[in-house]
């Protein structure tokens, strides 16, 4: 349905209106659907939180998008 895409676009629009320079988020490294979505919006990995999540234990990826 594209709801996640619409929500993310609105968040980025509001960030631009507020003249923010960067938006960051965190995602499980195994969440391929979310990673694809974020990558499509220009987010890239800037860090990693080792063993951040539990059940299962896995890293959290910190992603960022720099705004104009």
XYZ file of C-alpha atoms in Angstrom:
68
model
C 0.000 0.000 0.000
C 2.982 2.286 0.331
C 2.037 3.634 3.762
C 5.608 3.497 5.092
C 6.825 5.403 2.044
C 4.166 8.104 2.517
C 4.963 8.483 6.221
C 8.700 8.711 5.589
C 8.176 11.276 2.825
C 6.069 13.423 5.164
C 8.706 13.217 7.913
C 11.385 14.311 5.448
C 9.185 17.146 4.157
C 8.681 18.422 7.702
C 12.399 18.101 8.434
C 13.171 20.223 5.362
C 10.578 22.825 6.381
C 12.269 23.055 9.774
C 15.614 23.388 7.990
C 17.131 20.367 9.672
C 20.474 19.285 8.283
C 20.247 15.568 9.027
C 17.685 12.885 9.815
C 18.789 9.693 11.573
C 17.075 6.421 12.342
C 17.878 2.958 13.572
C 16.875 -0.397 12.119
C 17.572 -4.088 12.722
C 20.256 -5.290 10.359
C 17.961 -8.141 9.231
C 15.060 -5.847 8.260
C 15.678 -5.942 4.524
C 12.344 -4.345 3.589
C 13.055 -1.301 5.760
C 16.647 -1.071 4.541
C 15.425 -1.060 0.938
C 12.915 1.685 1.726
C 15.459 3.847 3.531
C 18.100 3.316 0.863
C 15.604 4.453 -1.766
C 15.233 7.714 0.131
C 18.992 8.259 0.259
C 19.769 7.032 3.771
C 23.178 5.471 4.347
C 24.779 3.652 7.263
C 26.789 5.860 9.606
C 27.119 3.528 12.565
C 26.261 0.257 14.216
C 25.117 -0.707 17.703
C 26.525 -4.167 18.408
C 24.054 -6.683 19.832
C 21.508 -3.901 20.378
C 18.407 -6.006 19.721
C 17.315 -9.155 21.523
C 15.215 -12.118 20.413
C 17.125 -12.597 18.217
C 20.278 -10.794 19.235
C 21.506 -8.645 16.373
C 23.058 -5.309 15.596
C 21.132 -2.096 15.100
C 22.184 -0.046 12.094
C 22.217 3.720 12.435
C 21.251 5.374 9.153
C 21.333 9.028 8.184
C 20.154 11.247 5.386
C 21.717 14.665 4.967
C 19.245 17.298 3.811
C 19.824 20.293 1.538
